[in-house]
GROMACS .gro file of C-alpha atoms in nm:
model
  446
    1VAL     CA    1  13.374  10.440   4.658
    2LEU     CA    2  12.947  10.483   4.580
    3LYS     CA    3  13.004  10.850   4.564
    4ARG     CA    4  13.296  10.903   4.330
    5HIS     CA    5  13.273  10.703   4.099
    6GLY     CA    6  12.889  10.847   4.064
    7VAL     CA    7  12.672  10.643   4.241
    8LEU     CA    8  12.578  10.834   4.445
    9ALA     CA    9  12.513  11.163   4.161
   10LYS     CA   10  12.308  10.940   3.962
   11MET     CA   11  12.063  10.847   4.262
   12GLU     CA   12  11.991  11.140   4.344
   13SER     CA   13  11.948  11.315   3.984
   14MET     CA   14  11.751  10.943   3.946
   15LEU     CA   15  11.522  11.038   4.277
   16LEU     CA   16  11.531  11.393   4.204
   17PRO     CA   17  11.521  11.501   3.858
   18MET     CA   18  11.453  11.892   3.928
   19GLY     CA   19  11.736  11.897   4.225
   20ILE     CA   20  11.737  11.899   4.618
   21GLY     CA   21  11.664  12.262   4.625
   22ALA     CA   22  11.239  12.247   4.418
   23VAL     CA   23  11.164  11.948   4.697
   24PHE     CA   24  10.859  12.039   4.907
   25GLY     CA   25  10.778  12.340   4.688
   26ASN     CA   26  10.421  12.459   4.666
   27GLU     CA   27  10.201  12.707   4.447
   28ASP     CA   28  10.023  12.899   4.757
   29GLY     CA   29  10.326  13.077   4.780
   30THR     CA   30  10.493  12.994   5.087
   31ASN     CA   31  10.695  12.817   4.899
   32HIS     CA   32  10.763  12.919   4.601
   33GLY     CA   33  10.956  12.746   4.378
   34GLY     CA   34  11.116  12.476   4.678
   35GLY     CA   35  11.117  12.510   5.028
   36MET     CA   36  11.496  12.316   4.970
   37ARG     CA   37  11.636  12.592   4.804
   38LYS     CA   38  11.796  12.769   5.156
   39ILE     CA   39  11.897  12.475   5.274
   40ALA     CA   40  12.034  12.306   4.926
   41SER     CA   41  12.453  12.391   5.070
   42ALA     CA   42  12.389  12.258   5.426
   43ILE     CA   43  12.191  11.932   5.269
   44SER     CA   44  12.312  11.848   4.897
   45LEU     CA   45  12.557  11.541   4.787
   46ALA     CA   46  12.736  11.884   4.626
   47SER     CA   47  12.799  12.022   4.956
   48MET     CA   48  13.027  11.719   5.002
   49ALA     CA   49  13.189  11.708   4.691
   50SER     CA   50  13.561  11.802   4.760
   51ASP     CA   51  13.700  11.551   4.676
   52GLY     CA   52  13.637  11.667   4.338
   53GLY     CA   53  13.544  11.518   3.964
   54SER     CA   54  13.311  11.478   3.746
   55SER     CA   55  13.065  11.297   3.935
   56ALA     CA   56  13.096  11.611   4.218
   57GLU     CA   57  13.066  11.898   3.905
   58GLY     CA   58  12.773  11.644   3.829
   59ILE     CA   59  12.616  11.731   4.132
   60ALA     CA   60  12.667  12.019   4.181
   61THR     CA   61  12.459  12.084   3.871
   62THR     CA   62  12.199  11.910   3.987
   63ALA     CA   63  12.124  12.040   4.250
   64THR     CA   64  12.183  12.397   4.179
   65THR     CA   65  12.164  12.444   3.836
   66THR     CA   66  11.730  12.225   3.752
   67GLY     CA   67  11.597  12.301   4.137
   68SER     CA   68  11.398  12.624   4.106
   69VAL     CA   69  11.142  12.566   3.959
   70TYR     CA   70  10.849  12.361   4.101
   71THR     CA   71  10.607  12.197   3.774
   72GLY     CA   72  10.372  11.968   4.022
   73VAL     CA   73  10.190  11.707   4.201
   74SER     CA   74  10.266  11.408   3.990
   75ASP     CA   75  10.584  11.151   3.943
   76SER     CA   76  10.483  11.303   3.499
   77LYS     CA   77  10.528  11.631   3.615
   78LYS     CA   78  10.776  11.653   3.857
   79GLY     CA   79  10.969  11.492   3.589
   80LYS     CA   80  11.041  11.210   3.731
   81ALA     CA   81  11.054  10.981   3.415
   82THR     CA   82  11.261  10.680   3.540
   83PRO     CA   83  11.072  10.346   3.555
   84ALA     CA   84  10.930  10.308   3.910
   85GLU     CA   85  11.079  10.023   4.017
   86ASN     CA   86  11.449  10.210   3.951
   87ARG     CA   87  11.372  10.465   4.225
   88GLU     CA   88  11.232  10.141   4.410
   89GLY     CA   89  11.582  10.003   4.364
   90GLY     CA   90  11.774  10.337   4.491
   91LEU     CA   91  11.515  10.354   4.800
   92LEU     CA   92  11.629   9.984   4.883
   93ILE     CA   93  11.996  10.039   4.859
   94LEU     CA   94  11.963  10.346   5.083
   95ARG     CA   95  11.817  10.182   5.331
   96ALA     CA   96  12.047   9.828   5.333
   97LEU     CA   97  12.291  10.127   5.390
   98CYS     CA   98  12.197  10.316   5.680
   99GLU     CA   99  12.087   9.928   5.804
  100ILE     CA  100  12.433   9.696   5.678
  101VAL     CA  101  12.681  10.006   5.683
  102GLY     CA  102  12.554  10.174   5.971
  103ARG     CA  103  12.649  10.518   6.108
  104PRO     CA  104  12.934  10.550   5.868
  105ALA     CA  105  12.733  10.599   5.578
  106GLU     CA  106  12.548  10.884   5.726
  107PRO     CA  107  12.748  11.166   5.546
  108PHE     CA  108  12.623  10.958   5.234
  109VAL     CA  109  12.260  10.883   5.281
  110VAL     CA  110  12.172  11.256   5.507
  111PRO     CA  111  12.171  11.412   5.223
  112LEU     CA  112  11.913  11.258   5.012
  113LEU     CA  113  11.667  11.222   5.313
  114ALA     CA  114  11.444  11.524   5.149
  115ALA     CA  115  11.430  11.255   4.872
  116ALA     CA  116  11.304  10.967   5.085
  117LEU     CA  117  11.022  11.199   5.154
  118ASP     CA  118  10.889  11.319   4.876
  119GLU     CA  119  10.883  10.947   4.680
  120THR     CA  120  10.584  10.926   4.979
  121SER     CA  121  10.393  11.088   4.764
  122SER     CA  122  10.475  10.867   4.458
  123SER     CA  123  10.210  10.700   4.260
  124SER     CA  124  10.377  10.352   4.320
  125GLY     CA  125  10.264  10.161   4.628
  126SER     CA  126  10.619   9.981   4.568
  127VAL     CA  127  10.774  10.317   4.572
  128ARG     CA  128  10.556  10.532   4.929
  129GLU     CA  129  10.644  10.140   5.160
  130ALA     CA  130  11.037  10.130   5.023
  131ALA     CA  131  11.021  10.532   5.051
  132GLU     CA  132  10.904  10.490   5.412
  133ASP     CA  133  11.134  10.301   5.515
  134THR     CA  134  11.403  10.372   5.374
  135ALA     CA  135  11.299  10.733   5.600
  136VAL     CA  136  11.319  10.512   5.916
  137ALA     CA  137  11.658  10.431   5.845
  138ILE     CA  138  11.803  10.697   5.790
  139VAL     CA  139  11.630  10.905   6.038
  140SER     CA  140  11.742  10.574   6.302
  141SER     CA  141  12.062  10.611   6.166
  142CYS     CA  142  12.153  10.933   6.217
  143HIS     CA  143  12.361  11.112   6.547
  144PRO     CA  144  12.195  11.291   6.772
  145LEU     CA  145  12.400  11.612   6.713
  146ALA     CA  146  12.298  11.539   6.339
  147ILE     CA  147  11.933  11.492   6.339
  148SER     CA  148  11.857  11.797   6.529
  149SER     CA  149  12.121  12.054   6.319
  150LEU     CA  150  12.027  11.822   5.973
  151ILE     CA  151  11.697  11.597   5.961
  152VAL     CA  152  11.488  11.768   6.217
  153PRO     CA  153  11.514  12.102   5.982
  154ILE     CA  154  11.454  11.901   5.682
  155LEU     CA  155  11.175  11.753   5.811
  156PHE     CA  156  11.026  12.137   5.868
  157GLU     CA  157  11.030  12.152   5.533
  158ALA     CA  158  10.843  11.827   5.459
  159LEU     CA  159  10.629  11.991   5.689
  160GLN     CA  160  10.486  12.302   5.393
  161SER     CA  161  10.471  11.995   5.133
  162PRO     CA  162  10.125  11.983   4.920
  163GLU     CA  163  10.111  11.555   4.932
  164TRP     CA  164   9.939  11.500   5.229
  165ARG     CA  165  10.212  11.207   5.290
  166VAL     CA  166  10.429  11.376   5.285
  167LYS     CA  167  10.320  11.558   5.523
  168ALA     CA  168  10.258  11.240   5.768
  169CYS     CA  169  10.660  11.063   5.620
  170ALA     CA  170  10.725  11.374   5.861
  171LEU     CA  171  10.560  11.327   6.139
  172GLU     CA  172  10.635  11.014   6.214
  173ARG     CA  173  10.942  11.070   6.139
  174LEU     CA  174  10.967  11.397   6.365
  175THR     CA  175  10.791  11.137   6.643
  176GLN     CA  176  11.104  10.933   6.627
  177CYS     CA  177  11.329  11.232   6.656
  178ALA     CA  178  11.105  11.428   6.996
  179GLU     CA  179  11.377  11.162   7.215
  180THR     CA  180  11.637  11.445   7.156
  181ASN     CA  181  11.419  11.753   7.034
  182PRO     CA  182  11.135  11.801   7.229
  183GLU     CA  183  11.091  12.175   7.163
  184ILE     CA  184  10.942  12.042   6.788
  185ILE     CA  185  10.563  12.182   6.922
  186PRO     CA  186  10.558  12.460   6.776
  187LYS     CA  187  10.614  12.349   6.467
  188VAL     CA  188  10.397  12.047   6.470
  189THR     CA  189  10.094  12.200   6.658
  190PRO     CA  190   9.994  12.355   6.347
  191GLN     CA  191   9.942  12.052   6.176
  192VAL     CA  192   9.686  11.882   6.359
  193TRP     CA  193   9.422  12.074   6.237
  194ASP     CA  194   9.537  11.951   5.834
  195THR     CA  195   9.224  11.809   5.619
  196LYS     CA  196   9.319  11.518   5.620
  197PRO     CA  197   9.282  11.289   5.946
  198GLN     CA  198   9.632  11.099   5.833
  199VAL     CA  199   9.798  11.458   5.882
  200THR     CA  200   9.619  11.504   6.195
  201ARG     CA  201   9.683  11.172   6.424
  202ALA     CA  202  10.094  11.173   6.311
  203ALA     CA  203  10.072  11.477   6.434
  204SER     CA  204   9.908  11.384   6.801
  205ALA     CA  205  10.092  11.126   6.790
  206SER     CA  206  10.405  11.380   6.748
  207ILE     CA  207  10.347  11.594   6.994
  208LEU     CA  208  10.184  11.312   7.266
  209ALA     CA  209  10.562  11.135   7.230
  210CYS     CA  210  10.734  11.540   7.291
  211CYS     CA  211  10.530  11.610   7.606
  212GLN     CA  212  10.652  11.235   7.679
  213THR     CA  213  11.003  11.303   7.695
  214ASN     CA  214  10.979  11.586   7.980
  215ALA     CA  215  11.189  11.536   8.200
  216ASN     CA  216  11.021  11.734   8.456
  217PRO     CA  217  10.848  11.506   8.694
  218ASP     CA  218  10.606  11.804   8.798
  219ILE     CA  219  10.390  11.817   8.457
  220LYS     CA  220  10.461  11.374   8.370
  221PRO     CA  221  10.046  11.307   8.586
  222ALA     CA  222   9.938  11.625   8.360
  223ILE     CA  223  10.059  11.511   8.022
  224PRO     CA  224   9.769  11.395   7.821
  225ASP     CA  225   9.536  11.657   7.913
  226ILE     CA  226   9.831  11.897   7.812
  227ARG     CA  227   9.857  11.719   7.461
  228ASN     CA  228   9.443  11.741   7.472
  229ALA     CA  229   9.439  12.096   7.507
  230ILE     CA  230   9.701  12.120   7.237
  231VAL     CA  231   9.555  11.923   7.018
  232LYS     CA  232   9.168  12.029   7.065
  233PRO     CA  233   9.144  12.417   7.193
  234THR     CA  234   8.813  12.377   7.412
  235ASP     CA  235   8.987  12.128   7.699
  236THR     CA  236   9.321  12.455   7.788
  237MET     CA  237   9.085  12.530   8.094
  238LYS     CA  238   9.096  12.136   8.187
  239ALA     CA  239   9.487  12.139   8.197
  240ILE     CA  240   9.550  12.431   8.312
  241ASP     CA  241   9.346  12.342   8.659
  242GLU     CA  242   9.508  12.041   8.659
  243LEU     CA  243   9.872  12.213   8.615
  244LYS     CA  244   9.776  12.438   8.859
  245ALA     CA  245   9.711  12.203   9.125
  246THR     CA  246  10.084  12.141   9.098
  247THR     CA  247  10.281  12.180   9.321
  248PHE     CA  248  10.665  12.263   9.085
  249VAL     CA  249  10.937  12.182   9.277
  250ALA     CA  250  11.243  12.031   9.009
  251PRO     CA  251  11.356  12.373   8.810
  252VAL     CA  252  11.157  12.388   8.522
  253ASP     CA  253  11.377  12.405   8.147
  254ALA     CA  254  11.332  12.499   7.779
  255SER     CA  255  11.172  12.188   7.734
  256THR     CA  256  10.912  12.235   8.011
  257LEU     CA  257  10.811  12.569   7.906
  258SER     CA  258  10.741  12.477   7.463
  259ILE     CA  259  10.502  12.284   7.611
  260LEU     CA  260  10.318  12.461   7.883
  261CYS     CA  261  10.363  12.848   7.712
  262PRO     CA  262  10.141  12.824   7.456
  263ILE     CA  263   9.840  12.658   7.663
  264LEU     CA  264   9.937  12.914   7.948
  265SER     CA  265   9.884  13.269   7.636
  266ARG     CA  266   9.638  13.070   7.505
  267GLY     CA  267   9.410  12.981   7.874
  268LEU     CA  268   9.482  13.459   7.985
  269LYS     CA  269   9.300  13.540   7.633
  270GLU     CA  270   9.003  13.315   7.761
  271LYS     CA  271   8.709  13.526   7.857
  272GLN     CA  272   8.650  13.444   8.191
  273ALA     CA  273   8.809  13.602   8.427
  274LEU     CA  274   8.921  13.268   8.658
  275SER     CA  275   8.999  13.130   8.421
  276LYS     CA  276   9.261  13.407   8.349
  277ARG     CA  277   9.347  13.412   8.763
  278SER     CA  278   9.400  13.015   8.710
  279CYS     CA  279   9.683  13.037   8.414
  280CYS     CA  280   9.808  13.366   8.632
  281VAL     CA  281   9.868  13.175   8.931
  282VAL     CA  282  10.047  12.868   8.753
  283ILE     CA  283  10.279  13.099   8.519
  284GLU     CA  284  10.407  13.257   8.892
  285ASN     CA  285  10.464  12.953   9.035
  286MET     CA  286  10.645  12.821   8.727
  287SER     CA  287  10.839  13.121   8.684
  288ARG     CA  288  10.983  13.100   9.069
  289LEU     CA  289  11.156  12.813   8.939
  290VAL     CA  290  11.304  12.831   8.566
  291GLU     CA  291  11.673  12.796   8.588
  292THR     CA  292  11.765  13.018   8.323
  293PRO     CA  293  11.671  13.371   8.164
  294ASP     CA  294  11.797  13.193   7.840
  295ALA     CA  295  11.491  12.952   7.857
  296VAL     CA  296  11.183  13.137   7.937
  297ALA     CA  297  11.337  13.453   7.660
  298PRO     CA  298  11.176  13.356   7.371
  299PHE     CA  299  10.789  13.277   7.479
  300GLY     CA  300  10.855  13.622   7.760
  301PRO     CA  301  10.659  13.808   7.382
  302LEU     CA  302  10.424  13.498   7.417
  303LEU     CA  303  10.347  13.610   7.824
  304VAL     CA  304  10.448  13.939   7.828
  305PRO     CA  305  10.160  14.133   7.670
  306GLU     CA  306   9.861  13.890   7.795
  307LEU     CA  307  10.031  13.986   8.197
  308LYS     CA  308  10.000  14.309   8.131
  309LYS     CA  309   9.635  14.338   7.987
  310VAL     CA  310   9.510  14.061   8.251
  311ALA     CA  311   9.641  14.374   8.519
  312GLU     CA  312   9.542  14.694   8.339
  313ASN     CA  313   9.229  14.576   8.238
  314VAL     CA  314   9.006  14.336   8.394
  315ALA     CA  315   8.769  14.420   8.669
  316PHE     CA  316   8.898  14.209   8.983
  317GLU     CA  317   9.096  14.382   9.189
  318ASP     CA  318   9.186  13.998   9.329
  319ILE     CA  319   9.257  13.906   8.965
  320ARG     CA  320   9.432  14.236   8.921
  321ASP     CA  321   9.679  14.132   9.129
  322VAL     CA  322   9.766  13.768   9.094
  323ALA     CA  323   9.834  13.895   8.718
  324LEU     CA  324  10.052  14.139   8.847
  325SER     CA  325  10.178  13.884   9.121
  326ALA     CA  326  10.313  13.680   8.830
  327LEU     CA  327  10.433  13.975   8.544
  328LYS     CA  328  10.674  13.999   8.859
  329ALA     CA  329  10.827  13.677   8.861
  330LEU     CA  330  10.855  13.605   8.507
  331THR     CA  331  11.002  14.029   8.475
  332LYS     CA  332  11.288  13.860   8.754
  333ALA     CA  333  11.300  13.481   8.554
  334LEU     CA  334  11.324  13.691   8.178
  335GLY     CA  335  11.691  13.883   8.405
  336HIS     CA  336  11.525  14.258   8.359
  337SER     CA  337  11.502  14.524   8.722
  338SER     CA  338  11.155  14.563   8.670
  339VAL     CA  339  10.795  14.526   8.440
  340ASP     CA  340  10.844  14.838   8.310
  341GLU     CA  341  11.197  14.758   8.208
  342ALA     CA  342  10.988  14.303   8.018
  343VAL     CA  343  10.764  14.508   7.878
  344ALA     CA  344  10.996  14.786   7.676
  345SER     CA  345  11.244  14.463   7.581
  346VAL     CA  346  10.901  14.234   7.447
  347MET     CA  347  10.810  14.576   7.263
  348ALA     CA  348  11.192  14.590   7.074
  349GLU     CA  349  11.119  14.238   7.005
  350GLU     CA  350  10.806  14.250   6.857
  351ALA     CA  351  10.889  14.602   6.622
  352LYS     CA  352  11.187  14.393   6.486
  353ALA     CA  353  10.981  14.078   6.448
  354ALA     CA  354  10.745  14.336   6.271
  355GLU     CA  355  11.017  14.452   6.120
  356GLU     CA  356  11.169  14.129   6.000
  357GLU     CA  357  10.797  14.042   5.833
  358GLN     CA  358  10.780  14.347   5.702
  359ALA     CA  359  11.062  14.275   5.502
  360ARG     CA  360  11.016  13.968   5.437
  361ILE     CA  361  10.680  14.026   5.292
  362GLU     CA  362  10.815  14.299   5.052
  363ARG     CA  363  11.036  14.036   4.940
  364ALA     CA  364  10.808  13.788   4.840
  365ARG     CA  365  10.653  14.177   4.693
  366GLU     CA  366  10.967  14.176   4.462
  367GLU     CA  367  11.049  13.854   4.414
  368GLU     CA  368  10.714  13.821   4.281
  369LYS     CA  369  10.676  14.143   4.118
  370GLN     CA  370  11.037  14.030   3.942
  371ARG     CA  371  10.856  13.730   3.792
  372ALA     CA  372  10.574  13.874   3.708
  373GLU     CA  373  10.763  14.111   3.474
  374GLU     CA  374  10.945  13.851   3.394
  375GLN     CA  375  10.665  13.630   3.267
  376ALA     CA  376  10.506  14.003   3.061
  377SER     CA  377  10.908  14.046   2.916
  378LYS     CA  378  10.847  13.607   2.794
  379GLU     CA  379  10.515  13.673   2.683
  380GLU     CA  380  10.536  14.022   2.462
  381ALA     CA  381  10.893  13.873   2.298
  382GLU     CA  382  10.681  13.573   2.233
  383ARG     CA  383  10.370  13.783   2.082
  384LYS     CA  384  10.659  14.014   1.921
  385GLN     CA  385  10.809  13.659   1.774
  386TRP     CA  386  10.487  13.560   1.660
  387LYS     CA  387  10.381  13.906   1.475
  388GLU     CA  388  10.758  13.919   1.336
  389ALA     CA  389  10.680  13.523   1.197
  390MET     CA  390  10.307  13.560   1.056
  391GLU     CA  391  10.425  13.898   0.883
  392ALA     CA  392  10.735  13.724   0.704
  393GLN     CA  393  10.454  13.455   0.626
  394ARG     CA  394  10.256  13.680   0.413
  395LEU     CA  395  10.529  13.831   0.314
  396LEU     CA  396  10.647  13.489   0.185
  397ASP     CA  397  10.242  13.404   0.062
  398LYS     CA  398  10.174  13.720  -0.093
  399MET     CA  399  10.543  13.670  -0.309
  400ALA     CA  400  10.396  13.308  -0.396
  401LEU     CA  401  10.074  13.445  -0.494
  402GLU     CA  402  10.261  13.712  -0.708
  403GLU     CA  403  10.529  13.491  -0.907
  404GLU     CA  404  10.221  13.169  -0.913
  405ALA     CA  405  10.036  13.494  -1.126
  406LYS     CA  406  10.345  13.579  -1.351
  407ALA     CA  407  10.390  13.170  -1.393
  408LYS     CA  408  10.058  13.220  -1.536
  409GLN     CA  409   9.983  13.522  -1.743
  410ALA     CA  410  10.359  13.355  -1.866
  411ASP     CA  411  10.164  12.991  -1.941
  412SER     CA  412   9.919  13.223  -2.081
  413VAL     CA  413  10.141  13.431  -2.370
  414LYS     CA  414  10.316  13.114  -2.467
  415LYS     CA  415  10.001  12.953  -2.569
  416ASP     CA  416   9.816  13.231  -2.739
  417LYS     CA  417  10.187  13.245  -2.947
  418GLU     CA  418  10.174  12.929  -3.047
  419LYS     CA  419   9.774  12.976  -3.147
  420ARG     CA  420   9.862  13.261  -3.339
  421SER     CA  421  10.223  13.098  -3.533
  422VAL     CA  422  10.184  12.802  -3.831
  423LYS     CA  423  10.393  12.595  -3.703
  424GLY     CA  424  10.433  12.312  -3.453
  425LYS     CA  425  10.572  12.225  -3.160
  426GLY     CA  426  10.922  12.095  -3.377
  427GLY     CA  427  10.937  12.334  -3.622
  428LYS     CA  428  10.712  12.194  -3.999
  429CYS     CA  429  10.432  12.378  -4.113
  430GLN     CA  430  10.063  12.262  -3.956
  431GLY     CA  431   9.975  12.268  -4.367
  432CYS     CA  432  10.257  12.022  -4.553
  433GLY     CA  433  10.451  11.894  -4.251
  434LEU     CA  434  10.796  12.035  -4.347
  435LYS     CA  435  11.004  12.251  -4.165
  436LYS     CA  436  11.024  12.424  -4.484
  437CYS     CA  437  10.715  12.503  -4.653
  438LYS     CA  438  10.667  12.409  -5.064
  439LYS     CA  439  10.518  12.614  -5.308
  440THR     CA  440  10.219  12.429  -5.307
  441CYS     CA  441  10.138  12.501  -4.883
  442LEU     CA  442   9.874  12.737  -4.848
  443PHE     CA  443  10.140  12.930  -4.544
  444TYR     CA  444  10.423  12.920  -4.831
  445SER     CA  445  10.576  13.282  -4.846
  446GLY     CA  446  10.822  13.278  -5.075
   0.00000   0.00000   0.00000
């Protein structure tokens, strides 16, 4: 009923006046025009407009045609002319739907999670508080399958927002999602070095929550050190020494690898040869218990090149042997028959990733060039219009001056004629005062 009668459409247009596509955009080029544009079709209310109706058309228009430009960070610059009290009321309605209706309301409230996150950067404290509570309620009411497919992508996009409050709230919501999505660590880790301490603390808490959800009993004692190593790179070797002393017995899954591989990759880049040896020992022990090649495949490009460098470049033969043994164990875990095959596969993946990145850069350059050309064309058109307007104004001014000069000349001629005439304005003689002069009048002409 709320959707059919346009209530949700009105709430979306009120909370997102520029459309969902403009949310989380920034001006540094990474999310130009809005970070939600690429998933707006899957997450906006317009994607649910299967029952037709004018409200659905209105939603589609709001979510697509108006969501292409991001103009600022304050409420007024975002085009939010709706009073803060009205936006707070809309957020409270969403929260009530989540808490009272529960999971049946999920399809209708999830598309507005981006709006709730965006409102956490509002200039009104009451709106920020309502937005945070609404975001908590929406994430809490979602099905676990919806969290990984819909909620987490929105939260990842929110991490690109220029507003630190939006990033802090998104990280707190990712902490809520950590139990069902422990693989979020690579996306959260860069936020640890944010300039705002609130964002840093939220990122650290999210990483710890992700680590604690790991079911592998072998690394449970080392989780605090692992979290510290992720947050503070100088503590990397302390965590690796703790892992080196660990006896791996339980199978190693993708979740465990997502926690350990970034630390091990960093340890392999340490200057000290003994540190590299410790990392190689941990990688070998871990690789022997990997469940499937698919679990370790995403981390092959992270570890194989570094292991190959250690096996070829380190001066100590003992360390080179350990690195080669670890490389063979990792190669077997990846499902390759030889080290050369594993290296070739990794290089092919890196080449493909480099090509994709190059293509992305080229697309970004083309888009930037197109925007610059459009802007230049627009400015040229404006300059041309301005010149035409100025020329038209000059001609009008010239015509006005010519008309004024003609009027002055005609008035001068008229006055001169009046001076030379013996007749007054009424046609009477200026001497005798009659229209027809008497014979005694000085101006009598017979």
